[in-house]
Structures are given as C-alpha cells and as structure tokens.
GROMACS .gro file of C-alpha atoms in nm:
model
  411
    1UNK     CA    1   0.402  -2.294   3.244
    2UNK     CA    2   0.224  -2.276   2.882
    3UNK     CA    3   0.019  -2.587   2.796
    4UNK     CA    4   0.189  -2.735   2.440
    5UNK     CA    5  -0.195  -2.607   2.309
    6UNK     CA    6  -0.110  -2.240   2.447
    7UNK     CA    7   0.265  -2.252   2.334
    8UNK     CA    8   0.153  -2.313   1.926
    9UNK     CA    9  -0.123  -2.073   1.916
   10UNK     CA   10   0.136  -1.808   2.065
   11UNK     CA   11   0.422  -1.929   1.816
   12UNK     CA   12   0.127  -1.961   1.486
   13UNK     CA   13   0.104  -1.546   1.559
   14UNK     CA   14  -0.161  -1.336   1.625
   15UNK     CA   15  -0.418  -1.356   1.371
   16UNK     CA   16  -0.336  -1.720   1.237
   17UNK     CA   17  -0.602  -1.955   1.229
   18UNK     CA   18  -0.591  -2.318   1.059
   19UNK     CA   19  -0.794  -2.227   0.826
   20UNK     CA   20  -0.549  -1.967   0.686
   21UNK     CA   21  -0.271  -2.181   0.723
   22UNK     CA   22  -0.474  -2.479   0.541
   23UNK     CA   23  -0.556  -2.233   0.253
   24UNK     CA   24  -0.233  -2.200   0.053
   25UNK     CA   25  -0.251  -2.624   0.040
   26UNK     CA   26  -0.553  -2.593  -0.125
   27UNK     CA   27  -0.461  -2.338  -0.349
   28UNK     CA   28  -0.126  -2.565  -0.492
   29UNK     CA   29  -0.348  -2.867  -0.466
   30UNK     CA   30  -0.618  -2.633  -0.727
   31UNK     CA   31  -0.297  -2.516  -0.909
   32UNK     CA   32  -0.169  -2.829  -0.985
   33UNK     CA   33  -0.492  -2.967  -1.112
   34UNK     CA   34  -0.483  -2.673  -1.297
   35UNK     CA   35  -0.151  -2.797  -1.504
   36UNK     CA   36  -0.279  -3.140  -1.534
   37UNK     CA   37  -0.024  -3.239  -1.226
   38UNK     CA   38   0.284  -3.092  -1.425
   39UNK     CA   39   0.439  -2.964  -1.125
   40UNK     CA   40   0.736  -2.763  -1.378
   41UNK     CA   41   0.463  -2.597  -1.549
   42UNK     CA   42   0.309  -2.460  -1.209
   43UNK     CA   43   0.648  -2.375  -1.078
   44UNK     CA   44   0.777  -2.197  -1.370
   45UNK     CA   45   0.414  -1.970  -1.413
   46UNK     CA   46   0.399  -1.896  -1.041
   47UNK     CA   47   0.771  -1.781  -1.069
   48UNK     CA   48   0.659  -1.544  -1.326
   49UNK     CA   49   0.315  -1.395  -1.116
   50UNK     CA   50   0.609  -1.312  -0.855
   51UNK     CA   51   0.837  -1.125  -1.062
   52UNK     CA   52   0.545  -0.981  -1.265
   53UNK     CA   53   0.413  -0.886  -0.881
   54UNK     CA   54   0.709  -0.764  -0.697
   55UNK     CA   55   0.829  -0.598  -0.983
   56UNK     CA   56   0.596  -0.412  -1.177
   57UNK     CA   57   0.590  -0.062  -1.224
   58UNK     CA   58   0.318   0.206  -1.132
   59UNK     CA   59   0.315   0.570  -1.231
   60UNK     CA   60   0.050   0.819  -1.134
   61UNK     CA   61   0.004   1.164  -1.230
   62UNK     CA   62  -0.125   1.471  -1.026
   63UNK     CA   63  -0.235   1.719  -1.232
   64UNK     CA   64  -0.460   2.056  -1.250
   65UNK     CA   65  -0.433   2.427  -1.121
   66UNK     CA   66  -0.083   2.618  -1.059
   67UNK     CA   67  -0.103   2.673  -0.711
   68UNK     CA   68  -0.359   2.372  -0.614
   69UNK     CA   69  -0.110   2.178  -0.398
   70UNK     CA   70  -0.028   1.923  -0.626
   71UNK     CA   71   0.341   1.884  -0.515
   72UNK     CA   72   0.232   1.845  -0.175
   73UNK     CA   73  -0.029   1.543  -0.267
   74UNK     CA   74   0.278   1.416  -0.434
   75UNK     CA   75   0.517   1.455  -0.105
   76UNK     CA   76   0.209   1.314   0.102
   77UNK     CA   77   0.142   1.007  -0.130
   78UNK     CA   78   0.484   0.912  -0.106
   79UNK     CA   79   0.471   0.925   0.248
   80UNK     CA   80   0.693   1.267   0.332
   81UNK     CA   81   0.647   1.606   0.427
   82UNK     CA   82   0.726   1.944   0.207
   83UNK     CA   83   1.033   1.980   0.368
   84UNK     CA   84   1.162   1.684   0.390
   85UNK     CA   85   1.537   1.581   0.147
   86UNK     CA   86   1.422   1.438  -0.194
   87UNK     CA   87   1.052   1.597  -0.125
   88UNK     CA   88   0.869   1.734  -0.471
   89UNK     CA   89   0.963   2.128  -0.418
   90UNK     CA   90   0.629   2.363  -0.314
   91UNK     CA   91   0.606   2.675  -0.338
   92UNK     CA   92   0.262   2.999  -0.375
   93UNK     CA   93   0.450   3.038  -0.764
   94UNK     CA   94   0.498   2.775  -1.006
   95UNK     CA   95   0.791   2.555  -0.948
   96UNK     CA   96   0.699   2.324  -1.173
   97UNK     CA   97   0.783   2.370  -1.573
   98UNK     CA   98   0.832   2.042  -1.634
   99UNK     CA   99   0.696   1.682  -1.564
  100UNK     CA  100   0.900   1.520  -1.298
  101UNK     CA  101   0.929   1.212  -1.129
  102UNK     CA  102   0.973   1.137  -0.758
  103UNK     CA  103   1.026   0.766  -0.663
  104UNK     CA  104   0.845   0.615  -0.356
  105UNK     CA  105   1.172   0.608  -0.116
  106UNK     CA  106   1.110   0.270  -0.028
  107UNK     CA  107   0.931   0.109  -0.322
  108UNK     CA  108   1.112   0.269  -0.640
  109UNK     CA  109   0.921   0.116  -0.892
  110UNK     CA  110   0.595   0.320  -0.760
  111UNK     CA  111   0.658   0.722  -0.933
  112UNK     CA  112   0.435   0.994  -0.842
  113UNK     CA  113   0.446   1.238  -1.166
  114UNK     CA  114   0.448   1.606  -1.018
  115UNK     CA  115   0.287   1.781  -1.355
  116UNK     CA  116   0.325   2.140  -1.473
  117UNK     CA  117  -0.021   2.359  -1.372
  118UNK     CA  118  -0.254   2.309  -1.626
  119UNK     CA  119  -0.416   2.645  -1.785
  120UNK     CA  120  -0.084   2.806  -1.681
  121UNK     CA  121   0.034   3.049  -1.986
  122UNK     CA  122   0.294   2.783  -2.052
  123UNK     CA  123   0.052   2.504  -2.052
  124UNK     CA  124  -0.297   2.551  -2.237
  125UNK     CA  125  -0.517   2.315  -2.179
  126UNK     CA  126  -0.567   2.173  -2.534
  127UNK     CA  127  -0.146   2.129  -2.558
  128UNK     CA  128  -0.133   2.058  -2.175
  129UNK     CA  129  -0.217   1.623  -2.226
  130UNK     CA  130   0.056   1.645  -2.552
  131UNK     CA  131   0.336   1.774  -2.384
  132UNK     CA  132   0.330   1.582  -2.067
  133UNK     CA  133   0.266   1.264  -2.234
  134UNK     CA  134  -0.024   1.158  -2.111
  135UNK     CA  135  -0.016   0.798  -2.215
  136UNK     CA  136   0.319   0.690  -1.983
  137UNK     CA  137   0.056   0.729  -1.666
  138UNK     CA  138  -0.110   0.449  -1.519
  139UNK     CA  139  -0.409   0.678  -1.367
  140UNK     CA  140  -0.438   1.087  -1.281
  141UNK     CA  141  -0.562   1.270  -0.956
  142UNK     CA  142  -0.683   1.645  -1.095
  143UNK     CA  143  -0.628   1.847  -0.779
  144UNK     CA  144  -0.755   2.207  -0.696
  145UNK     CA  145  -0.746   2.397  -0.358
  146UNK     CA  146  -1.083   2.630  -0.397
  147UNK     CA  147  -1.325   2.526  -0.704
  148UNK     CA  148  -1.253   2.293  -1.037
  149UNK     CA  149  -1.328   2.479  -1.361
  150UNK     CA  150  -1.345   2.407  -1.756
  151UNK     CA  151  -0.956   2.292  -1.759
  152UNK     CA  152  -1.044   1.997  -1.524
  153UNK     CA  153  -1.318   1.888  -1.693
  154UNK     CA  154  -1.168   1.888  -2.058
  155UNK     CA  155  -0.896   1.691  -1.871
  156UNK     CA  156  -1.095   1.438  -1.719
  157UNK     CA  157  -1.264   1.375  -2.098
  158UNK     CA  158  -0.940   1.352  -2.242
  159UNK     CA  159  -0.825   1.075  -1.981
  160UNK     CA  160  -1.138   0.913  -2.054
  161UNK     CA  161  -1.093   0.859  -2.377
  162UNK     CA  162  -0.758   0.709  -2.307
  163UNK     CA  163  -0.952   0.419  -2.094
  164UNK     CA  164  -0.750   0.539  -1.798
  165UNK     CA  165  -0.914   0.629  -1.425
  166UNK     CA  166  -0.849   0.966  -1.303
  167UNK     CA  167  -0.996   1.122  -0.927
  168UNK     CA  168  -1.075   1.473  -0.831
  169UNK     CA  169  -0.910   1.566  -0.553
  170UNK     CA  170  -0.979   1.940  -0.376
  171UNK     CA  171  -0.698   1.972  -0.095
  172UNK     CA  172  -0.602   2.211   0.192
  173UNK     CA  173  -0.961   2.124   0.355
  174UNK     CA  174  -0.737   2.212   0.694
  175UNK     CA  175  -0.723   2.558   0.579
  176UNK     CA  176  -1.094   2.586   0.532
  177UNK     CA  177  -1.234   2.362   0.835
  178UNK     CA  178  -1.009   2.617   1.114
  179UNK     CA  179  -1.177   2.947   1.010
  180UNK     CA  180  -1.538   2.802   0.996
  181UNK     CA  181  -1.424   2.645   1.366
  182UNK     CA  182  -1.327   2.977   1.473
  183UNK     CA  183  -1.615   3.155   1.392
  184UNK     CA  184  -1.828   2.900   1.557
  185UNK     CA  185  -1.624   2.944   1.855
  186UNK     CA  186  -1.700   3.309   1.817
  187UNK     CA  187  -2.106   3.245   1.766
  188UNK     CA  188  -2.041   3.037   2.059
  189UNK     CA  189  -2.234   2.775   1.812
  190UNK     CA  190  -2.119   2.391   1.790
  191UNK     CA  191  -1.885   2.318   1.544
  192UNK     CA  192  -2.043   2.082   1.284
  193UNK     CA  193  -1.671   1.968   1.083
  194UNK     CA  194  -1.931   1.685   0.863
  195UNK     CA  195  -2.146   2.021   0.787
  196UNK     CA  196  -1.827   2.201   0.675
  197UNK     CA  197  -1.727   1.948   0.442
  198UNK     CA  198  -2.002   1.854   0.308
  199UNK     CA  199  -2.101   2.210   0.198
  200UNK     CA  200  -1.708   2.222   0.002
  201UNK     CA  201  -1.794   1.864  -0.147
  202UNK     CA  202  -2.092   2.034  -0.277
  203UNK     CA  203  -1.966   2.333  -0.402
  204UNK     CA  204  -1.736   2.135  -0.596
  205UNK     CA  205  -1.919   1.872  -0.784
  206UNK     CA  206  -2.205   2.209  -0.836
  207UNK     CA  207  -1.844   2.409  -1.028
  208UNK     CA  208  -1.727   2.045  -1.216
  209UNK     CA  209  -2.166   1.973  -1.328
  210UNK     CA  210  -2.159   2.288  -1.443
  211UNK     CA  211  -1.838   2.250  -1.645
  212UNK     CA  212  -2.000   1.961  -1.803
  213UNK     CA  213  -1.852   1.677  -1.551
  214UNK     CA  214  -2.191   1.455  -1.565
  215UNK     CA  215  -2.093   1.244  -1.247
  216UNK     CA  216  -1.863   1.452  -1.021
  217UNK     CA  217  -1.738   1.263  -0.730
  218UNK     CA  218  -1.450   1.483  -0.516
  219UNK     CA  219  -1.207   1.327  -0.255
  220UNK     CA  220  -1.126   1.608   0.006
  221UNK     CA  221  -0.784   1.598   0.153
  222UNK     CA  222  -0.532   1.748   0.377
  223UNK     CA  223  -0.178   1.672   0.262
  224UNK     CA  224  -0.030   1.746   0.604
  225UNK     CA  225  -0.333   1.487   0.791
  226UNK     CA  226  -0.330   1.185   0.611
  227UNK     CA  227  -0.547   0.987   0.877
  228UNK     CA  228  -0.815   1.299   0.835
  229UNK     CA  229  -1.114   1.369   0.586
  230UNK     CA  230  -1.126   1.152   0.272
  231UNK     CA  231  -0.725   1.052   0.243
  232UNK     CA  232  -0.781   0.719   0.331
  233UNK     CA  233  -1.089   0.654   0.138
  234UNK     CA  234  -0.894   0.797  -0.195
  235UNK     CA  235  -0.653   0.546  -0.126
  236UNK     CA  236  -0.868   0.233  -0.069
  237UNK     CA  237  -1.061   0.356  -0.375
  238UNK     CA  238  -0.761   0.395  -0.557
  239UNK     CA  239  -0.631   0.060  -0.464
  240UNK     CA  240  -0.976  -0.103  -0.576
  241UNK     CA  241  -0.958  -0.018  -0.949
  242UNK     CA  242  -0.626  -0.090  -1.028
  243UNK     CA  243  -0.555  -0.468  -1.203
  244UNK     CA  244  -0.404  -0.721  -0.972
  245UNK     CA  245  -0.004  -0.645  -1.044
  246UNK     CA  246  -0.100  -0.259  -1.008
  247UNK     CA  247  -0.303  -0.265  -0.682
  248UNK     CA  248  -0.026  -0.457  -0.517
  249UNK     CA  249   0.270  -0.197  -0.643
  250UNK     CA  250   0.042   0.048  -0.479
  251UNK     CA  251  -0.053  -0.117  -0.166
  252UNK     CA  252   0.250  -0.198  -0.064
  253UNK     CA  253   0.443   0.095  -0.118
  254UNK     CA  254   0.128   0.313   0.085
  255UNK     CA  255   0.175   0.536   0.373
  256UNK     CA  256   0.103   0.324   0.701
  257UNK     CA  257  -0.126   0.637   0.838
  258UNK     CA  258  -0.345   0.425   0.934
  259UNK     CA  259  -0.466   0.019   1.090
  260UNK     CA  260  -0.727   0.009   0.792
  261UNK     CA  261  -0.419   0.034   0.525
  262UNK     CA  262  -0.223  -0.195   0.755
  263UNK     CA  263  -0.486  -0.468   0.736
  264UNK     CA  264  -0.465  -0.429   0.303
  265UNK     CA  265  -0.134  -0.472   0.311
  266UNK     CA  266  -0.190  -0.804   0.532
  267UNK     CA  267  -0.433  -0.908   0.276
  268UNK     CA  268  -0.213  -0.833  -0.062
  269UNK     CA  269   0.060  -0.964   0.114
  270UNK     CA  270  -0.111  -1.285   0.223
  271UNK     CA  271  -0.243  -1.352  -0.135
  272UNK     CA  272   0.160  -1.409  -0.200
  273UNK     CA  273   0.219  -1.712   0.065
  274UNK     CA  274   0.120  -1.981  -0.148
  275UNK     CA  275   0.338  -1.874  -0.475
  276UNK     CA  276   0.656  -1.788  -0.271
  277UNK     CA  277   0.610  -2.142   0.002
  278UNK     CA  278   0.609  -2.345  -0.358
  279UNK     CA  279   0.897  -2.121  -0.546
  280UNK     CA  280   1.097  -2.181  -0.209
  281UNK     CA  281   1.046  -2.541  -0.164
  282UNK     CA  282   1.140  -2.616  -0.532
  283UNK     CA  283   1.384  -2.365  -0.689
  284UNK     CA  284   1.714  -2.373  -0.545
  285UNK     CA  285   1.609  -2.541  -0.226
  286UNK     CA  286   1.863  -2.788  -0.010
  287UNK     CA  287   1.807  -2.885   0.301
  288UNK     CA  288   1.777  -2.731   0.648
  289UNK     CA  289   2.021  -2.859   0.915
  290UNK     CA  290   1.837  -2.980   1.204
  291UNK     CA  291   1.481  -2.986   1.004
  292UNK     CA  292   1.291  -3.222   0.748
  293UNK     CA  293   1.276  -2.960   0.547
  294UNK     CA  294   1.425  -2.812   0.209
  295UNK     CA  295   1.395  -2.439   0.145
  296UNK     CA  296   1.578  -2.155  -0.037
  297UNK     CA  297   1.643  -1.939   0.263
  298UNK     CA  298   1.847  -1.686   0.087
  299UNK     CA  299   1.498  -1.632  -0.156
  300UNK     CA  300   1.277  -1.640   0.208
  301UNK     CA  301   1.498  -1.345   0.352
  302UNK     CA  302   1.457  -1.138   0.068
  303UNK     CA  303   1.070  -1.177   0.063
  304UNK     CA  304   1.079  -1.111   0.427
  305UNK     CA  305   1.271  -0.795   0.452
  306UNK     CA  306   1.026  -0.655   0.121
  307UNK     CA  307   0.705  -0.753   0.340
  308UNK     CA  308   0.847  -0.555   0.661
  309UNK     CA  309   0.954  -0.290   0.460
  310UNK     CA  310   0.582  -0.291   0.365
  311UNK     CA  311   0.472  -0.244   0.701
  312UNK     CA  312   0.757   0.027   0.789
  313UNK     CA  313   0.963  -0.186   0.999
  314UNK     CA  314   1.313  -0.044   0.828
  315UNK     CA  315   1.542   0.196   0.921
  316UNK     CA  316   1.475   0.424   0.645
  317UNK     CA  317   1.100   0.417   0.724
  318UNK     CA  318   1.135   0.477   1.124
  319UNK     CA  319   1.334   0.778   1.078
  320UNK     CA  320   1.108   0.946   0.836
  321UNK     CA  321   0.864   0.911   1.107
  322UNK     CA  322   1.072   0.997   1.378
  323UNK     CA  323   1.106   1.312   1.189
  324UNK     CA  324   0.726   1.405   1.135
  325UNK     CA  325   0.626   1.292   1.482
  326UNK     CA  326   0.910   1.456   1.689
  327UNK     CA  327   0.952   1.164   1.870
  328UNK     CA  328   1.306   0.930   1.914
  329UNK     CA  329   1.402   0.683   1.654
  330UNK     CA  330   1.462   0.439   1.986
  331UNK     CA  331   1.123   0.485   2.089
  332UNK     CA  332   0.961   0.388   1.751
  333UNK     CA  333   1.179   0.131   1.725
  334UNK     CA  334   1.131  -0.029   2.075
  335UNK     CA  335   0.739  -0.098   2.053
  336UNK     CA  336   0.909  -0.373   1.678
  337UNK     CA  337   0.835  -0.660   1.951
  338UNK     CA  338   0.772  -0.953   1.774
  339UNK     CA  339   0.983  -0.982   1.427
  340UNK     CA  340   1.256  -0.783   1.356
  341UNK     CA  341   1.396  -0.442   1.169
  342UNK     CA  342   1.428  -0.541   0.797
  343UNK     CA  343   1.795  -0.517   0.763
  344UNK     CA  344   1.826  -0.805   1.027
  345UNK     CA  345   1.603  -1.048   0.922
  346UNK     CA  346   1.886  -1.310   0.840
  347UNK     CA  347   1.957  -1.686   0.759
  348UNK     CA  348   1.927  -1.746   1.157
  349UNK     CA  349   1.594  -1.579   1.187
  350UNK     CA  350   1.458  -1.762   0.880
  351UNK     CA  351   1.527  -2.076   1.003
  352UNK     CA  352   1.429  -1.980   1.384
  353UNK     CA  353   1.117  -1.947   1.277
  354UNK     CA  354   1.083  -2.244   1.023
  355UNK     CA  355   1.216  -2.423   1.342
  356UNK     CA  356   0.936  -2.311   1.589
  357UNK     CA  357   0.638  -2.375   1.262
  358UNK     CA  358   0.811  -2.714   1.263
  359UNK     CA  359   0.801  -2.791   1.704
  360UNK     CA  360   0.441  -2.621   1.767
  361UNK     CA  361   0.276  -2.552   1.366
  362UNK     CA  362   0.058  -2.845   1.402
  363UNK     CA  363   0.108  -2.952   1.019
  364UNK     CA  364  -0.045  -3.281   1.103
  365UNK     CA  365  -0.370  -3.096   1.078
  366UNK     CA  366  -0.308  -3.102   0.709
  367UNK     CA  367  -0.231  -3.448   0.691
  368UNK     CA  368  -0.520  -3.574   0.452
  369UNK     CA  369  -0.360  -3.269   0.192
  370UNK     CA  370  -0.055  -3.381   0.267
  371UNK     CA  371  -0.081  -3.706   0.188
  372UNK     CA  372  -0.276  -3.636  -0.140
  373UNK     CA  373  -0.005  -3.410  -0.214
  374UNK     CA  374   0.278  -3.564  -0.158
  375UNK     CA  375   0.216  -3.830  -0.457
  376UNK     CA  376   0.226  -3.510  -0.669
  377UNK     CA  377   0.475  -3.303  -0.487
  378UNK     CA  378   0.806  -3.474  -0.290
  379UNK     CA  379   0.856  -3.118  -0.140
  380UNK     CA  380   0.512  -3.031   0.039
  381UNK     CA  381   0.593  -3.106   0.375
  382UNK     CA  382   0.847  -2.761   0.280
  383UNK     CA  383   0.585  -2.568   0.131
  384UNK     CA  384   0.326  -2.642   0.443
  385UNK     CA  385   0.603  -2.483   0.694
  386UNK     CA  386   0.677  -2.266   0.489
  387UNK     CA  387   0.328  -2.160   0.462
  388UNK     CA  388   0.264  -2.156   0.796
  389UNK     CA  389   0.547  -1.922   0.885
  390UNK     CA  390   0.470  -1.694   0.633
  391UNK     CA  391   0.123  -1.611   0.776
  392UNK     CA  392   0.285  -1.618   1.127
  393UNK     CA  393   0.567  -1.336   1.030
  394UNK     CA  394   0.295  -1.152   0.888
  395UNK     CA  395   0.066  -1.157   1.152
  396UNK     CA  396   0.346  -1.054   1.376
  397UNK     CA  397   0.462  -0.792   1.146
  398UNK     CA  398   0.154  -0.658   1.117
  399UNK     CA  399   0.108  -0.667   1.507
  400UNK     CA  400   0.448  -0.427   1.527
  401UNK     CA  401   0.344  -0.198   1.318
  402UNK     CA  402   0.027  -0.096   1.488
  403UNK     CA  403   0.255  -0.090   1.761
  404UNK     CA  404   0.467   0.187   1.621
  405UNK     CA  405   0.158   0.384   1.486
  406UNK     CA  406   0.014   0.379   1.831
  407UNK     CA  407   0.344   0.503   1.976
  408UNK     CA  408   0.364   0.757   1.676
  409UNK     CA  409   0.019   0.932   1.703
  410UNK     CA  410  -0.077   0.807   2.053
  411UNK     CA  411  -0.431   0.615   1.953
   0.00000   0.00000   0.00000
C-alpha cells in the first residue's frame, strides 16, 4: 500500500514540486501589493491579461519565389500535410494570385497568410508589399527552395522599415540531403548530413550578402520533417521575439513535433495558473459540494479543455495524426493515461481533481501565505487548490502527450 507521502506526490503530478505550487501565492501576494491591497482592481486587470491572452490574434506571412514551397511551410506550420481537407493548395505552377488566409484548425485566431510569388509577372517586387498589404502581418518568413536573390532582399528592407521581424527560410533540404547521400553511398564515402547543410546554409547567406542582406541568417527546413534540420529552431526563435500576448497565440497553437515544444507550451501555459486560480476563486464562484472551497467550475473546464487542446489531446488533433502516421486513432488515443480527451473534461472531472488537491495537495505547506493572505483575500484557500491542480493537470497533460508522440514516431 502507498505511504500518505507516496499517495500526494503521485496525485501533485509528475513534474510538480512545492516550489511551483508555492509560486502563484507569491505572485497574488506581489499583485496585490501591487494595487495597494485593492483586491477589485487586481481582479478586474488580471481578467483583462486573460482575454487579451487567450484571445489575441496572430497573423504571419510567407512570402518570396513562385515555386519556393511557401504553401507547404504554410500547411506544415499549421500542423497538416499538402493533402490534407482545408490544406493551402500546392502545386510546380502558381496557385496562388491572391493573399489568402488559412486558420490554425485548432487555434483560429493564429492565420498563416499564403502570399502570391513575389517577382512573378503579376507581382513586381516594388508593387508586390502594396498589394498584399503588408502592414495587416504580425511578422514574414521569405522562403526559397534553391538560392535567395535581389527580390528577397528588397523585401526584407521593406519589412524593416515597417519595425516588423521577418526570417529566411530555404526549404525542401530533403530533396537536396538524398542525392548527396546517394552519391556517397556510391563513393562508398561516409555520409556527412551536418557537411551537406552547412555547405546550402552557406551558399545562401553568400547569394542574400551579395544582394546586399548585411547579416544573413537562413533557417533550413523540410516541410514534410518537422522534427528534422532547423524546423524546430525557427520555431523557438520565432516564439522568442514575439511580445508576451503574441508568443503565447503562437505557442500554443504549435505543432507538437516535438518534447522541446511540449515543454514551451508547459511553460506559457504555466505562466497562466496564477491569473485563472484568482479569476476562478472570485468571479462567479459558489461553492463546491463536499469541499471548503468556492470556484467557477464552468470557467475551470473551459481553460482546461483550451490547455489539452494545446497539447493535442482532442479529437480533432488525434485524427490528423492518425492520418500522417498511418497508425489507429485507438492507439493514439490509448497511451492519453492520465487526464482526459478535451471534449470530456467535465464538471465531475474538475471537481475530481480539486477533490484529490484538497485530500493529498499538502496546502498547509503554504500556511504562513495563507494566513497573510487571507486578511486580504477571503477566497485564497480557493485560489491555492486551485493552483495546485492547475500545475498537476498540466504536468499530467504534458506527460500524455509525450506519450502519444512516442507512440506516433516510435522515440
């Protein structure tokens, strides 16, 4: 039988330390000193860092060469394939005479912008920025398959003078890294892939100096291996520049290709506990039968089911990968062993949880915040469970879905 020590560390999740769980009390106690102890001051600013957060809007642009790939980037970025329904339409001719939007299938308020090819006869490179309104975009990747020219590089200036980040991004490295294997194979050499890429990565920031790009600095991708080359790293770096409201709209709605983007999401996601325990415990909470608590559960499952869908643990999200792995939707599905699929994370699991936070948490640990608090605050018993099994569902959560990549890819 589990010792009552054994039985809370397994019910706090994996991951969950004291320390984390002591954190977000810290945070309100800061907050509130913040607002001079006005506790409706805090609640109604934090309310609007959530909506500001959960709602804001990103739009990104892909950009450069007919031909380059760029629909595919898009397709890939939103986590799909070319041929999946609702994918950005590819094609060797240009398919795209217009700037269109595709929504992230999960996250709708993140829009890749699929642009025309720039230095197409359609689209001259001194009209091109005009007449796909540059301005609406929050940043631009300028893609090309073989070499960037001229028409990148006036690009580039022209989003720099808007104050806006752009990336170069050369794609289809797949294509190139198979012949150069081949014809090591045939040399009956060894296969150097870092050489390989590092002679492209070269060869394009020699073509963008020479266009008059001063620092050239090229992300090389495959838009059918997202876990391969410099995907990830374009994302992270991505990720990095972006304001606070931005970089969560794109974290969250990112491809889970991978445990490092997993962990990010963790983090961004984390970074939320405190602001959602306190807008639970005080707007539109009542009380929990069978707890000494007061929460607004209805508020809880709704912030639950966005931070699976996060992590891909919806139905949506599981068949999408079914589909580019080849592998059952049951067998994804079965390795989801500690929370639960998005659309049934209900009242009853809410308060399940709160329940087992409440038996095994070890709150008392807190007490000397809580007491301090407490003068300031009648609710923070709430926000401390709350708190607590917040970071536990995530830790879980995040626990499932390296699960299901494992059982995806195999690693």
């Amino acid at each position: 039988m589990e010792s009552h020590q054994q039985l809370r560390r397994n019910t706090m999740g994996s991951g969950t330390s004291t320390e984390d769980i002591g954190k977000p009390l810290e945070e309100l106690k800061a907050a509130l000193e913040s607002e001079n102890n006005d506790l409706s001051k805090l609640i109604e600013r934090t309310v609007q860092d959530l909506n500001s957060l959960t709602n804001a809007k990103l739009d990104i642009a892909i950009t450069g060469v007919s031909g380059a790939g760029k629909s595919s980037l898009v397709n890939a970025l939103r986590g799909m394939t070319d041929d999946e329904e609702g994918a950005a339409e590819t094609g060797v001719i240009q398919t795209t005479m217009a700037a269109k939007g595709y929504p992230h299938p999960t996250f709708p308020n993140v829009t890749l912008w699929d642009l025309p090819g720039v230095g197409t006869r359609e689209f001259q490179a001194k009209e091109y920025l005009e007449k796909v309104h540059f301005t609406k975009y929050d940043f631009f990747i300028i893609v090309a398959s073989v070499r960037f020219t001229e028409n990148e590089v006036l690009l580039a200036q022209e989003i720099h003078k808007m104050n806006k980040k752009f990336y170069y991004v050369r794609t289809k490295v797949d294509a190139d890294i198979e012949p150069e294997r081949r014809k090591a194979k045939g040399r009956k050499e060894t296969f150097r892939e870092e050489k390989t890429l590092e002679t492209i990565r070269e060869y394009c920031c020699d073509n963008l100096a020479k266009a008059g790009e001063s620092h050239p600095r090229v992300f090389l991708v495959s838009c059918h291996y997202w876990s391969r080359y410099d995907f990830q790293l374009l994302l992270e770096v991505m990720g990095s520049e972006l304001d606070e409201i931005k970089r969560y709209a794109l974290i969250t709605a990112l491809s889970n290709s991978s445990r490092g983007i997993l962990k990010k999401k963790k983090a961004a996601m984390e970074a939320l506990v405190g602001k959602v325990a306190l807008v639970s415990s005080t707007t539109g909470a009542v009380p929990v039968p069978g707890l000494f608590l007061v929460c607004n559960i209805p508020f809880l499952e709704a912030i639950m089911r966005d931070f699976s869908k996060a992590y891909g643990l919806d139905e949506d999200s599981l068949c999408r990968l079914a589909d580019q792995v080849s592998k059952p939707v049951l067998v994804l599905s079965s390795a989801i062993k500690k929370t639960r699929i998005a659309s049934q994370i209900d009242s009853e699991f809410v308060k399940s949880l709160l329940s087992k936070t409440c038996m095994y948490g070890g709150i008392n640990l807190w007490e000397r915040t809580l007491i301090v608090l407490s003068y300031l605050f009648g609710g923070a018993n709430s926000f401390a469970a709350v708190s607590q099994m917040l970071q536990s569902f995530l830790a879980d959560a995040e626990e499932d879905a390296v699960n299901i990549l494992a059982t995806a890819f195999g690693n």
